[in-house]
Amino acid sequence: MEAWRSLIRRAVARLQAIGLDTRDWTWGGGTVLMLRYQHRQSRDVDIFINDVQYLSYLSPRLDDRETDDLLEYHEQANHLRLEYPEGEVDFLTVAPVFPGLNPQTMSLEGLPGDIQLMQDKEILGQKLHYRAAGFTGRDLYDFVAVTRGDPDLLRDRELQHIAERRRDALEVALASPNCERGYDGIDQPSLNIPFSAARSTLLDWIGSR
């Protein structure tokens, strides 16, 4: 089984164990982009919870149900990470970058009902806003792959404005050797775009001062 399939099933089982409805959370992050664009492999799942109080209920510290094969966990005020042999499940609570953007829905074999999926614009917006200082090579690759698949995002002024406000942090992160190493280490990339070209794509889109 692909890592992400196993991880989303683990995540949903844990959410169900504490009684959360699918309307109480949204699946976002790079794995959702992978499902849409098939541009790389992913070994982590990001679940965004609507109410921060639920994070403590999800913690193995308080509830050890659905923790088979759990290797380790890390708990913060707005973030819970569960580590399994095949990858990581991250439960997060963050304010939406674009609050008026409603999630999409999809069904997955083996899972009950429809799951809410974050839209591409919100996923990229969160990467550019919340992760700007630690923007990774994987974030850059996702940006290039998604905007090639949906060029209208490059013409979205709301999204561009988010990046412009975080320009300084993004420039520093993109100059880091770690960012380039992360980019070159993408698992099974479908795009043959060198790091320098990808970085220029993002910086040119943000624009110079």
PDB file of C-alpha atoms in Angstrom:
ATOM      1  CA  MET A   1       0.000   0.000   0.000  1.00  0.00           C
ATOM      2  CA  GLU A   2       1.229   3.502  -0.804  1.00  0.00           C
ATOM      3  CA  ALA A   3       2.386   5.347   2.302  1.00  0.00           C
ATOM      4  CA  TRP A   4      -0.167   8.146   2.016  1.00  0.00           C
ATOM      5  CA  ARG A   5      -3.083   5.696   1.798  1.00  0.00           C
ATOM      6  CA  SER A   6      -2.019   3.990   4.995  1.00  0.00           C
ATOM      7  CA  LEU A   7      -1.462   7.333   6.727  1.00  0.00           C
ATOM      8  CA  ILE A   8      -4.821   8.868   5.810  1.00  0.00           C
ATOM      9  CA  ARG A   9      -6.554   5.721   7.062  1.00  0.00           C
ATOM     10  CA  ARG A  10      -4.673   5.984  10.339  1.00  0.00           C
ATOM     11  CA  ALA A  11      -5.611   9.662  10.607  1.00  0.00           C
ATOM     12  CA  VAL A  12      -9.297   9.066   9.882  1.00  0.00           C
ATOM     13  CA  ALA A  13      -9.447   6.166  12.350  1.00  0.00           C
ATOM     14  CA  ARG A  14      -8.037   8.402  15.066  1.00  0.00           C
ATOM     15  CA  LEU A  15     -10.453  11.219  14.218  1.00  0.00           C
ATOM     16  CA  GLN A  16     -13.382   8.818  14.321  1.00  0.00           C
ATOM     17  CA  ALA A  17     -12.201   7.383  17.637  1.00  0.00           C
ATOM     18  CA  ILE A  18     -12.777  10.758  19.312  1.00  0.00           C
ATOM     19  CA  GLY A  19     -16.054  11.326  17.479  1.00  0.00           C
ATOM     20  CA  LEU A  20     -15.044  13.983  14.958  1.00  0.00           C
ATOM     21  CA  ASP A  21     -17.238  14.380  11.896  1.00  0.00           C
ATOM     22  CA  THR A  22     -15.644  14.935   8.479  1.00  0.00           C
ATOM     23  CA  ARG A  23     -16.989  18.509   8.612  1.00  0.00           C
ATOM     24  CA  ASP A  24     -14.718  19.175  11.605  1.00  0.00           C
ATOM     25  CA  TRP A  25     -11.476  18.796   9.662  1.00  0.00           C
ATOM     26  CA  THR A  26      -9.892  19.292   6.248  1.00  0.00           C
ATOM     27  CA  TRP A  27      -7.137  17.382   4.501  1.00  0.00           C
ATOM     28  CA  GLY A  28      -4.512  19.750   3.108  1.00  0.00           C
ATOM     29  CA  GLY A  29      -0.794  20.004   2.417  1.00  0.00           C
ATOM     30  CA  GLY A  30       1.423  18.506  -0.242  1.00  0.00           C
ATOM     31  CA  THR A  31      -0.218  15.090  -0.327  1.00  0.00           C
ATOM     32  CA  VAL A  32      -3.481  16.638  -1.514  1.00  0.00           C
ATOM     33  CA  LEU A  33      -1.500  18.380  -4.264  1.00  0.00           C
ATOM     34  CA  MET A  34       0.094  15.027  -5.124  1.00  0.00           C
ATOM     35  CA  LEU A  35      -3.358  13.471  -5.545  1.00  0.00           C
ATOM     36  CA  ARG A  36      -4.345  16.210  -7.974  1.00  0.00           C
ATOM     37  CA  TYR A  37      -1.133  16.569  -9.989  1.00  0.00           C
ATOM     38  CA  GLN A  38       0.744  13.268  -9.510  1.00  0.00           C
ATOM     39  CA  HIS A  39       3.960  15.283  -9.449  1.00  0.00           C
ATOM     40  CA  ARG A  40       5.821  13.438  -6.669  1.00  0.00           C
ATOM     41  CA  GLN A  41       5.477  10.867  -3.921  1.00  0.00           C
ATOM     42  CA  SER A  42       4.493  11.821  -0.381  1.00  0.00           C
ATOM     43  CA  ARG A  43       4.959  10.167   2.988  1.00  0.00           C
ATOM     44  CA  ASP A  44       3.075  12.520   5.260  1.00  0.00           C
ATOM     45  CA  VAL A  45      -0.522  13.614   5.754  1.00  0.00           C
ATOM     46  CA  ASP A  46      -1.638  17.036   7.025  1.00  0.00           C
ATOM     47  CA  ILE A  47      -5.036  17.257   8.719  1.00  0.00           C
ATOM     48  CA  PHE A  48      -6.345  20.712   9.643  1.00  0.00           C
ATOM     49  CA  ILE A  49      -8.683  20.727  12.633  1.00  0.00           C
ATOM     50  CA  ASN A  50     -11.358  23.411  12.983  1.00  0.00           C
ATOM     51  CA  ASP A  51     -11.139  23.656  16.786  1.00  0.00           C
ATOM     52  CA  VAL A  52      -7.854  23.628  18.710  1.00  0.00           C
ATOM     53  CA  GLN A  53      -9.419  21.857  21.709  1.00  0.00           C
ATOM     54  CA  TYR A  54      -9.655  18.661  19.670  1.00  0.00           C
ATOM     55  CA  LEU A  55      -5.872  18.393  19.413  1.00  0.00           C
ATOM     56  CA  SER A  56      -5.546  17.338  23.033  1.00  0.00           C
ATOM     57  CA  TYR A  57      -8.219  14.674  22.527  1.00  0.00           C
ATOM     58  CA  LEU A  58      -6.196  13.305  19.596  1.00  0.00           C
ATOM     59  CA  SER A  59      -2.995  13.089  21.622  1.00  0.00           C
ATOM     60  CA  PRO A  60      -1.781   9.608  22.639  1.00  0.00           C
ATOM     61  CA  ARG A  61      -0.976  11.245  25.962  1.00  0.00           C
ATOM     62  CA  LEU A  62      -4.704  11.198  26.746  1.00  0.00           C
ATOM     63  CA  ASP A  63      -6.071   8.534  24.414  1.00  0.00           C
ATOM     64  CA  ASP A  64      -4.132   5.454  23.340  1.00  0.00           C
ATOM     65  CA  ARG A  65      -6.778   4.130  20.960  1.00  0.00           C
ATOM     66  CA  GLU A  66      -5.778   3.674  17.305  1.00  0.00           C
ATOM     67  CA  THR A  67      -2.073   3.883  18.120  1.00  0.00           C
ATOM     68  CA  ASP A  68      -0.941   0.584  16.588  1.00  0.00           C
ATOM     69  CA  ASP A  69       2.628   0.884  15.252  1.00  0.00           C
ATOM     70  CA  LEU A  70       2.979   4.430  16.593  1.00  0.00           C
ATOM     71  CA  LEU A  71       6.714   5.084  16.923  1.00  0.00           C
ATOM     72  CA  GLU A  72       6.672   8.512  18.533  1.00  0.00           C
ATOM     73  CA  TYR A  73       4.616  11.659  18.840  1.00  0.00           C
ATOM     74  CA  HIS A  74       5.335  15.364  19.286  1.00  0.00           C
ATOM     75  CA  GLU A  75       2.792  17.729  20.780  1.00  0.00           C
ATOM     76  CA  GLN A  76       2.598  21.534  20.650  1.00  0.00           C
ATOM     77  CA  ALA A  77      -0.170  24.040  21.298  1.00  0.00           C
ATOM     78  CA  ASN A  78      -1.440  23.982  17.711  1.00  0.00           C
ATOM     79  CA  HIS A  79       0.287  20.909  16.262  1.00  0.00           C
ATOM     80  CA  LEU A  80       0.344  17.180  16.951  1.00  0.00           C
ATOM     81  CA  ARG A  81       2.658  14.911  14.952  1.00  0.00           C
ATOM     82  CA  LEU A  82       2.295  11.133  14.987  1.00  0.00           C
ATOM     83  CA  GLU A  83       5.192   9.133  13.553  1.00  0.00           C
ATOM     84  CA  TYR A  84       4.599   5.711  11.998  1.00  0.00           C
ATOM     85  CA  PRO A  85       6.913   3.350  10.099  1.00  0.00           C
ATOM     86  CA  GLU A  86       5.564   4.552   6.742  1.00  0.00           C
ATOM     87  CA  GLY A  87       5.544   8.290   7.507  1.00  0.00           C
ATOM     88  CA  GLU A  88       3.940  11.041   9.559  1.00  0.00           C
ATOM     89  CA  VAL A  89       0.458  12.309  10.333  1.00  0.00           C
ATOM     90  CA  ASP A  90       0.270  15.982  11.315  1.00  0.00           C
ATOM     91  CA  PHE A  91      -2.835  17.409  12.984  1.00  0.00           C
ATOM     92  CA  LEU A  92      -2.789  21.215  12.923  1.00  0.00           C
ATOM     93  CA  THR A  93      -4.926  24.206  13.777  1.00  0.00           C
ATOM     94  CA  VAL A  94      -4.093  27.350  11.805  1.00  0.00           C
ATOM     95  CA  ALA A  95      -6.184  30.264  10.613  1.00  0.00           C
ATOM     96  CA  PRO A  96      -7.069  29.997   6.910  1.00  0.00           C
ATOM     97  CA  VAL A  97      -5.183  32.365   4.637  1.00  0.00           C
ATOM     98  CA  PHE A  98      -8.305  32.731   2.468  1.00  0.00           C
ATOM     99  CA  PRO A  99     -11.262  32.269   4.862  1.00  0.00           C
ATOM    100  CA  GLY A 100     -13.908  32.514   2.151  1.00  0.00           C
ATOM    101  CA  LEU A 101     -12.471  29.631   0.128  1.00  0.00           C
ATOM    102  CA  ASN A 102     -14.607  26.551   0.732  1.00  0.00           C
ATOM    103  CA  PRO A 103     -12.975  23.109   0.653  1.00  0.00           C
ATOM    104  CA  GLN A 104     -13.714  20.570  -2.041  1.00  0.00           C
ATOM    105  CA  THR A 105     -14.914  17.040  -1.290  1.00  0.00           C
ATOM    106  CA  MET A 106     -13.898  13.602  -2.501  1.00  0.00           C
ATOM    107  CA  SER A 107     -14.416   9.976  -1.549  1.00  0.00           C
ATOM    108  CA  LEU A 108     -11.631   7.457  -1.025  1.00  0.00           C
ATOM    109  CA  GLU A 109     -11.965   3.699  -1.195  1.00  0.00           C
ATOM    110  CA  GLY A 110     -11.992   2.205   2.269  1.00  0.00           C
ATOM    111  CA  LEU A 111     -13.002   5.429   4.016  1.00  0.00           C
ATOM    112  CA  PRO A 112     -16.545   6.375   5.038  1.00  0.00           C
ATOM    113  CA  GLY A 113     -18.301   9.331   3.439  1.00  0.00           C
ATOM    114  CA  ASP A 114     -16.772  12.313   1.696  1.00  0.00           C
ATOM    115  CA  ILE A 115     -13.566  13.953   2.890  1.00  0.00           C
ATOM    116  CA  GLN A 116     -13.012  17.707   2.735  1.00  0.00           C
ATOM    117  CA  LEU A 117      -9.933  18.688   0.726  1.00  0.00           C
ATOM    118  CA  MET A 118      -8.244  22.064   0.909  1.00  0.00           C
ATOM    119  CA  GLN A 119      -8.138  23.969  -2.375  1.00  0.00           C
ATOM    120  CA  ASP A 120      -4.813  24.543  -4.153  1.00  0.00           C
ATOM    121  CA  LYS A 121      -4.906  28.286  -3.550  1.00  0.00           C
ATOM    122  CA  GLU A 122      -5.224  27.817   0.215  1.00  0.00           C
ATOM    123  CA  ILE A 123      -2.477  25.178   0.316  1.00  0.00           C
ATOM    124  CA  LEU A 124      -0.045  27.410  -1.571  1.00  0.00           C
ATOM    125  CA  GLY A 125      -1.140  30.413   0.483  1.00  0.00           C
ATOM    126  CA  GLN A 126      -0.347  28.595   3.711  1.00  0.00           C
ATOM    127  CA  LYS A 127       3.052  27.494   2.420  1.00  0.00           C
ATOM    128  CA  LEU A 128       3.920  31.043   1.339  1.00  0.00           C
ATOM    129  CA  HIS A 129       2.587  32.692   4.497  1.00  0.00           C
ATOM    130  CA  TYR A 130       3.156  30.336   7.412  1.00  0.00           C
ATOM    131  CA  ARG A 131       6.217  28.533   6.062  1.00  0.00           C
ATOM    132  CA  ALA A 132       8.023  31.415   4.383  1.00  0.00           C
ATOM    133  CA  ALA A 133      10.969  31.485   6.805  1.00  0.00           C
ATOM    134  CA  GLY A 134      11.381  27.729   6.510  1.00  0.00           C
ATOM    135  CA  PHE A 135      10.289  27.380   2.882  1.00  0.00           C
ATOM    136  CA  THR A 136      11.640  24.031   1.717  1.00  0.00           C
ATOM    137  CA  GLY A 137      12.708  22.570  -1.577  1.00  0.00           C
ATOM    138  CA  ARG A 138       9.579  20.454  -1.496  1.00  0.00           C
ATOM    139  CA  ASP A 139       7.451  23.597  -1.034  1.00  0.00           C
ATOM    140  CA  LEU A 140       9.161  25.159  -4.046  1.00  0.00           C
ATOM    141  CA  TYR A 141       8.633  22.072  -6.168  1.00  0.00           C
ATOM    142  CA  ASP A 142       4.960  21.971  -5.185  1.00  0.00           C
ATOM    143  CA  PHE A 143       4.566  25.637  -6.126  1.00  0.00           C
ATOM    144  CA  VAL A 144       6.073  25.122  -9.578  1.00  0.00           C
ATOM    145  CA  ALA A 145       4.142  21.912 -10.264  1.00  0.00           C
ATOM    146  CA  VAL A 146       0.794  23.338  -9.187  1.00  0.00           C
ATOM    147  CA  THR A 147       1.141  26.639 -11.037  1.00  0.00           C
ATOM    148  CA  ARG A 148       2.132  24.769 -14.182  1.00  0.00           C
ATOM    149  CA  GLY A 149      -0.942  22.617 -13.803  1.00  0.00           C
ATOM    150  CA  ASP A 150      -3.157  25.626 -13.050  1.00  0.00           C
ATOM    151  CA  PRO A 151      -1.560  28.792 -14.529  1.00  0.00           C
ATOM    152  CA  ASP A 152      -4.510  30.893 -13.346  1.00  0.00           C
ATOM    153  CA  LEU A 153      -2.975  30.776  -9.871  1.00  0.00           C
ATOM    154  CA  LEU A 154      -0.075  32.884 -11.152  1.00  0.00           C
ATOM    155  CA  ARG A 155      -2.605  35.563 -12.081  1.00  0.00           C
ATOM    156  CA  ASP A 156      -4.316  35.450  -8.694  1.00  0.00           C
ATOM    157  CA  ARG A 157      -3.552  38.782  -7.037  1.00  0.00           C
ATOM    158  CA  GLU A 158      -4.637  37.613  -3.583  1.00  0.00           C
ATOM    159  CA  LEU A 159      -2.140  34.773  -3.663  1.00  0.00           C
ATOM    160  CA  GLN A 160       0.583  36.979  -5.099  1.00  0.00           C
ATOM    161  CA  HIS A 161      -0.012  39.566  -2.396  1.00  0.00           C
ATOM    162  CA  ILE A 162       0.594  36.911   0.282  1.00  0.00           C
ATOM    163  CA  ALA A 163       3.951  36.098  -1.297  1.00  0.00           C
ATOM    164  CA  GLU A 164       4.890  39.756  -1.689  1.00  0.00           C
ATOM    165  CA  ARG A 165       4.311  40.383   2.021  1.00  0.00           C
ATOM    166  CA  ARG A 166       6.649  37.483   2.849  1.00  0.00           C
ATOM    167  CA  ARG A 167       9.232  38.304   0.181  1.00  0.00           C
ATOM    168  CA  ASP A 168      12.203  38.837   2.510  1.00  0.00           C
ATOM    169  CA  ALA A 169      11.732  35.558   4.357  1.00  0.00           C
ATOM    170  CA  LEU A 170      11.182  33.653   1.114  1.00  0.00           C
ATOM    171  CA  GLU A 171      14.329  35.085  -0.462  1.00  0.00           C
ATOM    172  CA  VAL A 172      16.425  33.994   2.524  1.00  0.00           C
ATOM    173  CA  ALA A 173      14.906  30.515   2.558  1.00  0.00           C
ATOM    174  CA  LEU A 174      15.384  30.038  -1.186  1.00  0.00           C
ATOM    175  CA  ALA A 175      19.069  30.971  -0.860  1.00  0.00           C
ATOM    176  CA  SER A 176      19.657  28.203   1.681  1.00  0.00           C
ATOM    177  CA  PRO A 177      21.646  25.120   0.601  1.00  0.00           C
ATOM    178  CA  ASN A 178      19.101  23.041   2.516  1.00  0.00           C
ATOM    179  CA  CYS A 179      16.358  24.284   0.207  1.00  0.00           C
ATOM    180  CA  GLU A 180      18.284  23.174  -2.872  1.00  0.00           C
ATOM    181  CA  ARG A 181      19.136  19.797  -1.332  1.00  0.00           C
ATOM    182  CA  GLY A 182      15.494  19.261  -0.460  1.00  0.00           C
ATOM    183  CA  TYR A 183      14.452  20.144  -3.993  1.00  0.00           C
ATOM    184  CA  ASP A 184      16.982  17.775  -5.535  1.00  0.00           C
ATOM    185  CA  GLY A 185      15.846  15.019  -3.175  1.00  0.00           C
ATOM    186  CA  ILE A 186      12.178  15.010  -4.255  1.00  0.00           C
ATOM    187  CA  ASP A 187      10.860  11.440  -4.409  1.00  0.00           C
ATOM    188  CA  GLN A 188       9.881  10.443  -7.963  1.00  0.00           C
ATOM    189  CA  PRO A 189       9.446  13.938  -9.453  1.00  0.00           C
ATOM    190  CA  SER A 190       7.394  14.133 -12.637  1.00  0.00           C
ATOM    191  CA  LEU A 191       8.877  17.485 -13.695  1.00  0.00           C
ATOM    192  CA  ASN A 192      12.419  17.907 -14.965  1.00  0.00           C
ATOM    193  CA  ILE A 193      12.991  21.459 -13.773  1.00  0.00           C
ATOM    194  CA  PRO A 194      16.331  22.429 -12.191  1.00  0.00           C
ATOM    195  CA  PHE A 195      16.322  24.159  -8.831  1.00  0.00           C
ATOM    196  CA  SER A 196      17.653  27.431 -10.256  1.00  0.00           C
ATOM    197  CA  ALA A 197      14.797  27.641 -12.765  1.00  0.00           C
ATOM    198  CA  ALA A 198      12.187  26.820 -10.129  1.00  0.00           C
ATOM    199  CA  ARG A 199      13.574  29.431  -7.746  1.00  0.00           C
ATOM    200  CA  SER A 200      13.579  32.051 -10.513  1.00  0.00           C
ATOM    201  CA  THR A 201       9.964  31.210 -11.326  1.00  0.00           C
ATOM    202  CA  LEU A 202       8.866  31.993  -7.780  1.00  0.00           C
ATOM    203  CA  LEU A 203      11.056  35.071  -7.297  1.00  0.00           C
ATOM    204  CA  ASP A 204      10.084  36.546 -10.671  1.00  0.00           C
ATOM    205  CA  TRP A 205       6.422  36.026  -9.802  1.00  0.00           C
ATOM    206  CA  ILE A 206       6.856  37.809  -6.483  1.00  0.00           C
ATOM    207  CA  GLY A 207       8.645  40.613  -8.318  1.00  0.00           C
ATOM    208  CA  SER A 208      11.544  42.851  -7.407  1.00  0.00           C
ATOM    209  CA  ARG A 209      11.263  45.884  -5.214  1.00  0.00           C
TER     210      ARG A 209
END
